[in-house]
Short mmCIF file of C-alpha atoms in Angstrom, two decimals:
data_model
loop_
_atom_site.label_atom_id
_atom_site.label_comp_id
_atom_site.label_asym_id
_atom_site.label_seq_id
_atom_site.Cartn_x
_atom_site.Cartn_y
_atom_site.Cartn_z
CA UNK A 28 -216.02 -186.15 -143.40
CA UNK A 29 -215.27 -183.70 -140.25
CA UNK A 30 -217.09 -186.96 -138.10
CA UNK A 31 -214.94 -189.13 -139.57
CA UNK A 32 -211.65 -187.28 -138.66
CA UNK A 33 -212.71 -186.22 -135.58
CA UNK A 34 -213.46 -190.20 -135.09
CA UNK A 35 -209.76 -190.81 -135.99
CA UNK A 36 -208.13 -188.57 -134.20
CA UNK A 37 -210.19 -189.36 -130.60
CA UNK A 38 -209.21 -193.33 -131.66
CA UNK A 39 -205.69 -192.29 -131.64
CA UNK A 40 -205.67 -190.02 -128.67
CA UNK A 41 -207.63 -192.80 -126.55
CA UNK A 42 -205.65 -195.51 -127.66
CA UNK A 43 -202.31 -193.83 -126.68
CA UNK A 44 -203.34 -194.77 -123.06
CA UNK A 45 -203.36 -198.42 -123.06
CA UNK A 46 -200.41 -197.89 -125.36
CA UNK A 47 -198.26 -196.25 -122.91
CA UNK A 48 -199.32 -198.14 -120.17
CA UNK A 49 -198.82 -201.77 -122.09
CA UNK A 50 -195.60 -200.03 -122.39
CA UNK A 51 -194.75 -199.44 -118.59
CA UNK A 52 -195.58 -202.89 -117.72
CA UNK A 53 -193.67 -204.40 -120.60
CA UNK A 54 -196.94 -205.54 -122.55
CA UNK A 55 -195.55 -203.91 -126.02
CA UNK A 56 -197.40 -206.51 -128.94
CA UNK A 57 -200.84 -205.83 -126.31
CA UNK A 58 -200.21 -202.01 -126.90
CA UNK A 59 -199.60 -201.92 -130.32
CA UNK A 60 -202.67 -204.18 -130.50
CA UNK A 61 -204.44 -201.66 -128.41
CA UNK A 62 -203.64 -198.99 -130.54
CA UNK A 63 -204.72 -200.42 -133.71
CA UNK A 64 -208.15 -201.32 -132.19
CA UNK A 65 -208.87 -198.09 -131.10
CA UNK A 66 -208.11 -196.62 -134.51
CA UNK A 67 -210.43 -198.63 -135.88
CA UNK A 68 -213.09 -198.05 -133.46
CA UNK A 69 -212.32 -194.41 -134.05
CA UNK A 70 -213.24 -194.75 -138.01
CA UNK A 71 -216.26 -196.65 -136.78
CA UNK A 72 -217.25 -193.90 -134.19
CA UNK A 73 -216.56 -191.30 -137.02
CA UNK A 74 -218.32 -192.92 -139.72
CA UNK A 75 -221.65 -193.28 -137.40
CA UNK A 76 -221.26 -189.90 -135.63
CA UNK A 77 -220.78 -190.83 -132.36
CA UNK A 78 -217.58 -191.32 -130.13
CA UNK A 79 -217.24 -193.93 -127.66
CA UNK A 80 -216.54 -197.47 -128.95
CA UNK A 81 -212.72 -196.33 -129.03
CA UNK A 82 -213.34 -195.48 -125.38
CA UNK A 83 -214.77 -198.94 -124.69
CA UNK A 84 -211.98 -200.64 -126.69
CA UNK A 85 -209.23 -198.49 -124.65
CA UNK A 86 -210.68 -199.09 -121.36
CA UNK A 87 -210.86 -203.01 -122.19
CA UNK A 88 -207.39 -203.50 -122.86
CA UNK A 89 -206.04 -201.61 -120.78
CA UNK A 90 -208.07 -204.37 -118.02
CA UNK A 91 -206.48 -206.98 -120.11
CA UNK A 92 -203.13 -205.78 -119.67
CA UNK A 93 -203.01 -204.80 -116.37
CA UNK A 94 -203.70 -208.22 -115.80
CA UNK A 95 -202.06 -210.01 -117.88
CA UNK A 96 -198.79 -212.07 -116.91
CA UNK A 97 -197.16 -212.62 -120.29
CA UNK A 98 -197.08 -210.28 -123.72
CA UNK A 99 -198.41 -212.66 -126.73
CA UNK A 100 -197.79 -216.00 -128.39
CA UNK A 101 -196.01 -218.02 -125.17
CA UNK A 102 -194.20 -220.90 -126.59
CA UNK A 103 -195.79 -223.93 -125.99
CA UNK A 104 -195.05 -227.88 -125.72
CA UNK A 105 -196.88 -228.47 -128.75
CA UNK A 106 -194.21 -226.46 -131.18
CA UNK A 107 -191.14 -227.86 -131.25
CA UNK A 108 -189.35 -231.54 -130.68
CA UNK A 109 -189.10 -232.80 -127.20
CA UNK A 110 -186.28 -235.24 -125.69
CA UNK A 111 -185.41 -236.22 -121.99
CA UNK A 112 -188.34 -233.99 -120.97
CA UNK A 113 -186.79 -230.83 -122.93
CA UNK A 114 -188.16 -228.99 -125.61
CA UNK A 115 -186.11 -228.21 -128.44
CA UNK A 116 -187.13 -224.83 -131.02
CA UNK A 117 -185.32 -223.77 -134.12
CA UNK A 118 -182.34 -221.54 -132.91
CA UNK A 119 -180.71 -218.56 -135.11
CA UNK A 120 -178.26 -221.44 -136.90
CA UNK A 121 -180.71 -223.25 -138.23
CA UNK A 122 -180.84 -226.28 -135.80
CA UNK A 123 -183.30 -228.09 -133.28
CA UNK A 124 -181.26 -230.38 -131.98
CA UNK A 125 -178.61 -229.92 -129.59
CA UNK A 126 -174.80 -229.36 -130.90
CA UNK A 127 -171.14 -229.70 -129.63
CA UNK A 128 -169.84 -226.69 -127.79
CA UNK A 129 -166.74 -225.61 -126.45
CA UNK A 130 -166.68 -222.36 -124.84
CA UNK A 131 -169.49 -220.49 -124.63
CA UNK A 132 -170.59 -217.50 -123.22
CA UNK A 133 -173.29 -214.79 -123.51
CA UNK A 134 -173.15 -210.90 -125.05
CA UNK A 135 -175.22 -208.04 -124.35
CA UNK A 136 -176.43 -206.58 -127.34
CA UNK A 137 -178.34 -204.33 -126.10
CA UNK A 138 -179.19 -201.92 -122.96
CA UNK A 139 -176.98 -200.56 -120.02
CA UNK A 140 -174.75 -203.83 -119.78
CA UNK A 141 -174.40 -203.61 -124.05
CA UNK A 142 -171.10 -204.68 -124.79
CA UNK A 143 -170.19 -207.25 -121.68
CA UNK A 144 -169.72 -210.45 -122.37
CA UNK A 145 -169.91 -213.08 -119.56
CA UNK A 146 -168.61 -217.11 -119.57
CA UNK A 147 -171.12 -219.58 -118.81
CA UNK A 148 -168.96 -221.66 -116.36
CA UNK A 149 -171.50 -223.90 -114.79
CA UNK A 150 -174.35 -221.29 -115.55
CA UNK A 151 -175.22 -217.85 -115.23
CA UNK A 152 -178.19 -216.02 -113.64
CA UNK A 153 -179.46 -213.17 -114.77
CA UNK A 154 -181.93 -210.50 -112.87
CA UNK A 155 -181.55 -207.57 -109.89
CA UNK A 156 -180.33 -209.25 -107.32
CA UNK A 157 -176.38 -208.99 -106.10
CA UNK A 158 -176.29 -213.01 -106.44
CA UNK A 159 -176.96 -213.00 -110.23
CA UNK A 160 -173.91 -213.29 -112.58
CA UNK A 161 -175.63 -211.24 -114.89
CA UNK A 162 -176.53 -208.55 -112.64
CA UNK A 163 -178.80 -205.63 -113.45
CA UNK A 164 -179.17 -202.17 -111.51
CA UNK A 165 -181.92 -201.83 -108.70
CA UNK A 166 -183.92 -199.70 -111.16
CA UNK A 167 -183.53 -201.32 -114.96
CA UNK A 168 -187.05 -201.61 -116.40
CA UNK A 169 -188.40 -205.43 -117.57
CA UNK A 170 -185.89 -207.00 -115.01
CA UNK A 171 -187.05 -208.66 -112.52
CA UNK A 172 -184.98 -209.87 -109.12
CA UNK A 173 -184.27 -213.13 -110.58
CA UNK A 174 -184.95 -212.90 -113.85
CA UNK A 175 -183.87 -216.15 -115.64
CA UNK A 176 -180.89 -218.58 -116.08
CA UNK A 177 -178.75 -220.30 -118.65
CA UNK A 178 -176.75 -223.20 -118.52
CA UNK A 179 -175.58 -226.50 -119.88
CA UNK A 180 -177.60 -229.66 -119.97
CA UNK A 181 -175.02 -232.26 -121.66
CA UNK A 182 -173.92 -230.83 -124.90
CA UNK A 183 -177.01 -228.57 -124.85
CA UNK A 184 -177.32 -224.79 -123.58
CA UNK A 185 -180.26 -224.14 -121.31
CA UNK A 186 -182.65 -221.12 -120.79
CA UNK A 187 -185.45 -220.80 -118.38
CA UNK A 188 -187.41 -218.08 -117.04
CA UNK A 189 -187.69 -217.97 -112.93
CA UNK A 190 -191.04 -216.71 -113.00
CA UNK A 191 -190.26 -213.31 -113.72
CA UNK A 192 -192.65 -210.52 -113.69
CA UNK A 193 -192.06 -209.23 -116.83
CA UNK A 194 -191.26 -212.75 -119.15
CA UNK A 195 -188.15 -213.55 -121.13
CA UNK A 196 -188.17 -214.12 -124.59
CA UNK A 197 -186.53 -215.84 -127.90
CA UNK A 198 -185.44 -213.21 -130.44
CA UNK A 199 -188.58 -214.03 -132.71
CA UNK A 200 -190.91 -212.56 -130.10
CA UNK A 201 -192.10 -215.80 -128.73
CA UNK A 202 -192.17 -215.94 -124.59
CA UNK A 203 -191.08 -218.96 -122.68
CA UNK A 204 -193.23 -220.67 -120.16
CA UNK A 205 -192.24 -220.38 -116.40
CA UNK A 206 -189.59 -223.08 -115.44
CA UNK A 207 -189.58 -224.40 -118.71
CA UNK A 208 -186.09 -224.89 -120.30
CA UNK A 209 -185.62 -224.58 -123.90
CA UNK A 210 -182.48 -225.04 -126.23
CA UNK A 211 -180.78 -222.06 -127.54
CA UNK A 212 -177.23 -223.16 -130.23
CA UNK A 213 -174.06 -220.46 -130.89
CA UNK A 214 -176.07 -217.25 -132.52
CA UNK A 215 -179.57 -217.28 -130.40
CA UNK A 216 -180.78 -214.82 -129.06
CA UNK A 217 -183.34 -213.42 -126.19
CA UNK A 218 -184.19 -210.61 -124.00
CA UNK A 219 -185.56 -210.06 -120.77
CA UNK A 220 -188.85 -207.72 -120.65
CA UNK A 221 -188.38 -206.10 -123.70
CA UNK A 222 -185.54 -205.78 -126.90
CA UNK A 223 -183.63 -203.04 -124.78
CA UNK A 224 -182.25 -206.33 -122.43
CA UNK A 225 -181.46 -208.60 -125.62
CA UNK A 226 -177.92 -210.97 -125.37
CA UNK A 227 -176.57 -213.44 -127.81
CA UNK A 228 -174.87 -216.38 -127.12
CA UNK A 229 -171.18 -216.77 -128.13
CA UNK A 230 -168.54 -218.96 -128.43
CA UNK A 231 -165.25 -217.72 -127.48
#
């Protein structure tokens, strides 16, 4: 029993490193993951009186995300309906097609710009750099230079990442492929990097 705890409790301890640093590079679903594995390996190291699996498991993932360019399940062609070369997903109001807008804009929900909302106008940038619309301090964490944009294609409203560094994202967790627009209607949401950068788009 005092293997088996001890197991646990080394699991834990090792598996708060890949969890931390899955966390510094904006890798959160890999660290969780990591963490859980470890456990695991930790009641298997426990119940067999050794320890080291957990170690092995840690040191994996933390490879894995150090590496990695995108968190988990990117979105892919193969998941929603496609038109004109666009893919269209499910958005927070229940549609996949594009709708009729008037005018729109996008609110912060969350993070150090919480609260701002910005028009669209002919489109809006969003990352570090002085140029962007939706500009970010030098030093925000998950944002990267240029970050990602959102616009109007037609009646539809456009977002793409830019190739950021640390991936942008629909509200269900799902991560959009590099330069590869997708449809968001009044009510969607996404964040940049992680939940702390989330906005909403609004109609005014």
């Amino acid at each position: 029993m005092i293997w088996l705890l001890i197991g646990i409790l080394v699991g834990v301890v090792i598996g708060l490193i890949p969890f931390f640093i899955a966390r510094g590079r904006c890798r959160d679903n890999m660290g969780t993951l990591a963490m859980v594995c470890c456990l695991i390996a930790g009641v298997f190291d426990g119940l067999f009186g050794i320890i080291g699996l957990s170690i092995f498991v840690a040191i994996g993932f933390t490879i894995a995300i150090m590496v990695s360019t995108r968190d988990s399940a990117p979105i892919s062609r193969n998941k929603g309906t496609q038109a004109g070369g666009v893919v269209y997903y499910n958005n927070n109001n229940g549609g996949t097609a594009p709708a009729q807008y008037g005018s729109v804009g996008v609110m912060a929900i969350s993070g150090s710009l919480k609260g701002r909302v910005y028009g669209l106008g002919n489109g809006l940038t969003f990352g570090r750099n002085a140029s962007n619309g939706v500009r970010f301090s030098a030093g925000e964490s998950g944002v990267s230079s240029n970050h990602c944009r959102l616009y109007r294609q037609g009646n539809a409203i456009m977002l793409v990442d830019l190739g950021s560094s640390y991936g942008t994202f629909l509200d269900d967790g799902r991560q959009l492929m590099r330069n590869n627009p997708v449809s968001l209607g009044i009510g969607s949401r996404f964040y940049l990097g992680t939940r702390n950068n989330t906005f909403e788009v609004v109609q005014n």
